[in-house]
Amino acid sequence: MAYAYDDQNIFAKILRGEIPNSTVLETDHTLAFNDIQPQAPVHVLVIPKGAYVNHDHFAAEASDAEIADYTRAIGQVCQMVSVTPGAGDGGYRLISNAGDAGVQEVPHLHVHVLGGRVLGRMLEKAD
Ligand code: 5GP
């Protein structure tokens, strides 16, 4: 499968330093920053520095080093913002939207780390 990456997306601009961000964590292959429109007291976006559209693109084409770094960075962010179960506000949700049905707004892989309050059920029952 060929994945088309649009390097004009807003997270690509953040990675190039063209748009400012509120950084939570930066590692060799990953950047984590606060969402500009938080949906919960904790709302951090974690993105790989590489040009990947979504999770299945990343899983198919990223190096083992990138995947390990990204996975560990997400866990580290959970600890840094004190949402790890048993600590601080206790508990979080990871969401990664992809494509039209997933209602993905920005076409660069990101995981939302949400927490700081009880988040309710995962999905509204629509039909
Ligand atoms: P998606 O709907 O693609 O899963 O989520 C995109 C997220 O990016 C949204 O939660 C939105 O608030 C956030 N976002 C969009 N533009 C910016 C920006 O310029 N800076 C930051 N920090 N977040 C952004």
PDB file of C-alpha atoms and ligand atoms in Angstrom:
ATOM      1  CA  MET A   1       0.000   0.000   0.000  1.00  0.00           C
ATOM      2  CA  ALA A   2       1.331   3.438  -0.948  1.00  0.00           C
ATOM      3  CA  TYR A   3       0.742   6.140   1.616  1.00  0.00           C
ATOM      4  CA  ALA A   4       0.616   9.779   0.477  1.00  0.00           C
ATOM      5  CA  TYR A   5       1.989  12.214   3.047  1.00  0.00           C
ATOM      6  CA  ASP A   6       1.131  15.920   2.809  1.00  0.00           C
ATOM      7  CA  ASP A   7       4.124  17.820   4.163  1.00  0.00           C
ATOM      8  CA  GLN A   8       2.036  20.984   4.491  1.00  0.00           C
ATOM      9  CA  ASN A   9      -0.047  19.551   7.350  1.00  0.00           C
ATOM     10  CA  ILE A  10       0.034  21.492  10.618  1.00  0.00           C
ATOM     11  CA  PHE A  11       2.095  18.933  12.539  1.00  0.00           C
ATOM     12  CA  ALA A  12       4.738  18.864   9.790  1.00  0.00           C
ATOM     13  CA  LYS A  13       4.940  22.656  10.220  1.00  0.00           C
ATOM     14  CA  ILE A  14       5.303  22.231  13.991  1.00  0.00           C
ATOM     15  CA  LEU A  15       8.105  19.695  13.458  1.00  0.00           C
ATOM     16  CA  ARG A  16       9.892  22.149  11.127  1.00  0.00           C
ATOM     17  CA  GLY A  17       9.561  24.884  13.759  1.00  0.00           C
ATOM     18  CA  GLU A  18       7.312  27.005  11.529  1.00  0.00           C
ATOM     19  CA  ILE A  19       4.513  26.980  14.136  1.00  0.00           C
ATOM     20  CA  PRO A  20       5.127  27.150  17.899  1.00  0.00           C
ATOM     21  CA  ASN A  21       4.047  24.408  20.276  1.00  0.00           C
ATOM     22  CA  SER A  22       3.928  23.767  23.994  1.00  0.00           C
ATOM     23  CA  THR A  23       6.351  20.857  24.203  1.00  0.00           C
ATOM     24  CA  VAL A  24       5.881  18.196  26.862  1.00  0.00           C
ATOM     25  CA  LEU A  25       8.608  15.798  25.695  1.00  0.00           C
ATOM     26  CA  GLU A  26      11.050  15.506  22.819  1.00  0.00           C
ATOM     27  CA  THR A  27      13.072  12.379  22.070  1.00  0.00           C
ATOM     28  CA  ASP A  28      15.148  11.226  19.087  1.00  0.00           C
ATOM     29  CA  HIS A  29      12.090  10.200  17.053  1.00  0.00           C
ATOM     30  CA  THR A  30       9.101  11.682  18.876  1.00  0.00           C
ATOM     31  CA  LEU A  31       7.569  15.023  19.875  1.00  0.00           C
ATOM     32  CA  ALA A  32       4.775  15.451  22.450  1.00  0.00           C
ATOM     33  CA  PHE A  33       2.960  18.764  22.925  1.00  0.00           C
ATOM     34  CA  ASN A  34      -0.261  20.103  24.397  1.00  0.00           C
ATOM     35  CA  ASP A  35      -3.336  20.139  22.185  1.00  0.00           C
ATOM     36  CA  ILE A  36      -4.381  23.674  21.221  1.00  0.00           C
ATOM     37  CA  GLN A  37      -8.045  22.892  21.999  1.00  0.00           C
ATOM     38  CA  PRO A  38      -7.904  20.541  25.002  1.00  0.00           C
ATOM     39  CA  GLN A  39     -10.846  18.189  25.471  1.00  0.00           C
ATOM     40  CA  ALA A  40      -9.813  17.253  29.024  1.00  0.00           C
ATOM     41  CA  PRO A  41      -7.565  18.724  31.749  1.00  0.00           C
ATOM     42  CA  VAL A  42      -4.752  16.642  30.240  1.00  0.00           C
ATOM     43  CA  HIS A  43      -4.678  16.557  26.445  1.00  0.00           C
ATOM     44  CA  VAL A  44      -1.279  15.872  24.939  1.00  0.00           C
ATOM     45  CA  LEU A  45      -0.579  14.937  21.324  1.00  0.00           C
ATOM     46  CA  VAL A  46       2.291  12.533  20.675  1.00  0.00           C
ATOM     47  CA  ILE A  47       3.676  12.415  17.139  1.00  0.00           C
ATOM     48  CA  PRO A  48       6.566  10.641  15.453  1.00  0.00           C
ATOM     49  CA  LYS A  49       9.078  12.973  13.807  1.00  0.00           C
ATOM     50  CA  GLY A  50       8.948  10.844  10.660  1.00  0.00           C
ATOM     51  CA  ALA A  51       6.463  11.473   7.843  1.00  0.00           C
ATOM     52  CA  TYR A  52       3.714   8.959   8.648  1.00  0.00           C
ATOM     53  CA  VAL A  53       0.038   9.545   7.932  1.00  0.00           C
ATOM     54  CA  ASN A  54      -1.495   7.217  10.494  1.00  0.00           C
ATOM     55  CA  HIS A  55      -0.826   4.220  12.676  1.00  0.00           C
ATOM     56  CA  ASP A  56      -0.987   1.544   9.995  1.00  0.00           C
ATOM     57  CA  HIS A  57       1.461   3.540   7.837  1.00  0.00           C
ATOM     58  CA  PHE A  58       3.811   3.829  10.837  1.00  0.00           C
ATOM     59  CA  ALA A  59       3.499   0.148  11.705  1.00  0.00           C
ATOM     60  CA  ALA A  60       4.251  -0.861   8.107  1.00  0.00           C
ATOM     61  CA  GLU A  61       7.164   1.468   7.339  1.00  0.00           C
ATOM     62  CA  ALA A  62       8.776   2.889  10.493  1.00  0.00           C
ATOM     63  CA  SER A  63      12.021   1.425  11.775  1.00  0.00           C
ATOM     64  CA  ASP A  64      12.120  -0.623  14.950  1.00  0.00           C
ATOM     65  CA  ALA A  65      13.975   2.264  16.597  1.00  0.00           C
ATOM     66  CA  GLU A  66      11.207   4.714  15.688  1.00  0.00           C
ATOM     67  CA  ILE A  67       8.488   2.363  16.889  1.00  0.00           C
ATOM     68  CA  ALA A  68      10.247   1.654  20.171  1.00  0.00           C
ATOM     69  CA  ASP A  69      10.954   5.349  20.751  1.00  0.00           C
ATOM     70  CA  TYR A  70       7.367   6.366  19.979  1.00  0.00           C
ATOM     71  CA  THR A  71       5.800   3.655  22.125  1.00  0.00           C
ATOM     72  CA  ARG A  72       8.058   4.468  25.055  1.00  0.00           C
ATOM     73  CA  ALA A  73       7.524   8.214  24.668  1.00  0.00           C
ATOM     74  CA  ILE A  74       3.740   7.771  24.948  1.00  0.00           C
ATOM     75  CA  GLY A  75       4.223   5.871  28.195  1.00  0.00           C
ATOM     76  CA  GLN A  76       6.674   8.455  29.469  1.00  0.00           C
ATOM     77  CA  VAL A  77       4.205  11.264  28.730  1.00  0.00           C
ATOM     78  CA  CYS A  78       1.531   9.442  30.760  1.00  0.00           C
ATOM     79  CA  GLN A  79       3.920   9.373  33.690  1.00  0.00           C
ATOM     80  CA  MET A  80       5.067  12.986  33.225  1.00  0.00           C
ATOM     81  CA  VAL A  81       1.514  14.385  33.249  1.00  0.00           C
ATOM     82  CA  SER A  82       0.543  12.149  36.201  1.00  0.00           C
ATOM     83  CA  VAL A  83      -2.275  10.174  34.622  1.00  0.00           C
ATOM     84  CA  THR A  84      -0.765   6.738  35.174  1.00  0.00           C
ATOM     85  CA  PRO A  85      -3.324   4.642  37.076  1.00  0.00           C
ATOM     86  CA  GLY A  86      -2.480   4.703  40.757  1.00  0.00           C
ATOM     87  CA  ALA A  87      -0.746   8.081  40.557  1.00  0.00           C
ATOM     88  CA  GLY A  88      -2.112  11.612  40.422  1.00  0.00           C
ATOM     89  CA  ASP A  89      -5.515  11.768  38.722  1.00  0.00           C
ATOM     90  CA  GLY A  90      -5.221   8.091  37.808  1.00  0.00           C
ATOM     91  CA  GLY A  91      -6.143   6.809  34.385  1.00  0.00           C
ATOM     92  CA  TYR A  92      -6.046   7.959  30.802  1.00  0.00           C
ATOM     93  CA  ARG A  93      -7.261   7.211  27.299  1.00  0.00           C
ATOM     94  CA  LEU A  94      -5.163   6.933  24.148  1.00  0.00           C
ATOM     95  CA  ILE A  95      -6.910   7.758  20.872  1.00  0.00           C
ATOM     96  CA  SER A  96      -5.458   7.702  17.364  1.00  0.00           C
ATOM     97  CA  ASN A  97      -7.916   8.775  14.695  1.00  0.00           C
ATOM     98  CA  ALA A  98      -7.294   7.700  11.088  1.00  0.00           C
ATOM     99  CA  GLY A  99      -8.993   8.607   7.841  1.00  0.00           C
ATOM    100  CA  ASP A 100     -12.522   9.736   7.138  1.00  0.00           C
ATOM    101  CA  ALA A 101     -14.418   7.262   9.331  1.00  0.00           C
ATOM    102  CA  GLY A 102     -11.956   7.929  12.153  1.00  0.00           C
ATOM    103  CA  VAL A 103     -12.529  11.676  11.646  1.00  0.00           C
ATOM    104  CA  GLN A 104      -8.829  12.489  11.447  1.00  0.00           C
ATOM    105  CA  GLU A 105      -8.272  16.221  11.103  1.00  0.00           C
ATOM    106  CA  VAL A 106      -4.479  16.353  10.806  1.00  0.00           C
ATOM    107  CA  PRO A 107      -2.919  13.794   8.426  1.00  0.00           C
ATOM    108  CA  HIS A 108       0.210  13.088  10.470  1.00  0.00           C
ATOM    109  CA  LEU A 109       0.101  10.185  12.938  1.00  0.00           C
ATOM    110  CA  HIS A 110      -0.724  11.312  16.453  1.00  0.00           C
ATOM    111  CA  VAL A 111      -1.925   9.743  19.643  1.00  0.00           C
ATOM    112  CA  HIS A 112      -4.124  11.833  21.920  1.00  0.00           C
ATOM    113  CA  VAL A 113      -3.301  11.290  25.604  1.00  0.00           C
ATOM    114  CA  LEU A 114      -6.423  12.320  27.506  1.00  0.00           C
ATOM    115  CA  GLY A 115      -6.920  12.383  31.252  1.00  0.00           C
ATOM    116  CA  GLY A 116      -7.278  14.459  34.379  1.00  0.00           C
ATOM    117  CA  ARG A 117     -10.975  13.649  34.778  1.00  0.00           C
ATOM    118  CA  VAL A 118     -13.288  10.682  34.367  1.00  0.00           C
ATOM    119  CA  LEU A 119     -13.638  10.509  30.600  1.00  0.00           C
ATOM    120  CA  GLY A 120     -16.946   8.699  30.226  1.00  0.00           C
ATOM    121  CA  ARG A 121     -17.615   5.862  27.850  1.00  0.00           C
ATOM    122  CA  MET A 122     -15.404   5.487  24.815  1.00  0.00           C
ATOM    123  CA  LEU A 123     -17.973   6.108  22.073  1.00  0.00           C
ATOM    124  CA  GLU A 124     -21.435   7.572  21.906  1.00  0.00           C
ATOM    125  CA  LYS A 125     -23.870   5.010  20.531  1.00  0.00           C
ATOM    126  CA  ALA A 126     -24.874   6.590  17.219  1.00  0.00           C
ATOM    127  CA  ASP A 127     -27.040   3.903  15.659  1.00  0.00           C
TER     128      ASP A 127
HETATM  129  P1  5GP B   1      -7.481  14.621  14.978  1.00  0.00           P
HETATM  130  O1  5GP B   1      -8.912  15.061  14.817  1.00  0.00           O
HETATM  131  O2  5GP B   1      -6.708  14.712  13.693  1.00  0.00           O
HETATM  132  O3  5GP B   1      -7.339  13.291  15.659  1.00  0.00           O
HETATM  133  O4  5GP B   1      -6.826  15.635  16.020  1.00  0.00           O
HETATM  134  C1  5GP B   1      -6.121  16.776  15.644  1.00  0.00           C
HETATM  135  C2  5GP B   1      -5.851  17.569  16.899  1.00  0.00           C
HETATM  136  O5  5GP B   1      -4.890  18.568  16.613  1.00  0.00           O
HETATM  137  C3  5GP B   1      -7.088  18.298  17.456  1.00  0.00           C
HETATM  138  O6  5GP B   1      -7.338  17.873  18.784  1.00  0.00           O
HETATM  139  C4  5GP B   1      -6.687  19.784  17.391  1.00  0.00           C
HETATM  140  O7  5GP B   1      -7.162  20.527  18.484  1.00  0.00           O
HETATM  141  C5  5GP B   1      -5.182  19.715  17.346  1.00  0.00           C
HETATM  142  N1  5GP B   1      -4.550  20.826  16.651  1.00  0.00           N
HETATM  143  C6  5GP B   1      -4.889  21.332  15.446  1.00  0.00           C
HETATM  144  N2  5GP B   1      -4.066  22.351  15.121  1.00  0.00           N
HETATM  145  C7  5GP B   1      -3.184  22.454  16.137  1.00  0.00           C
HETATM  146  C8  5GP B   1      -2.071  23.328  16.369  1.00  0.00           C
HETATM  147  O8  5GP B   1      -1.731  24.200  15.583  1.00  0.00           O
HETATM  148  N3  5GP B   1      -1.388  23.156  17.532  1.00  0.00           N
HETATM  149  C9  5GP B   1      -1.732  22.193  18.450  1.00  0.00           C
HETATM  150  N4  5GP B   1      -0.996  22.107  19.559  1.00  0.00           N
HETATM  151  N5  5GP B   1      -2.766  21.357  18.254  1.00  0.00           N
HETATM  152  C10 5GP B   1      -3.483  21.486  17.114  1.00  0.00           C
END
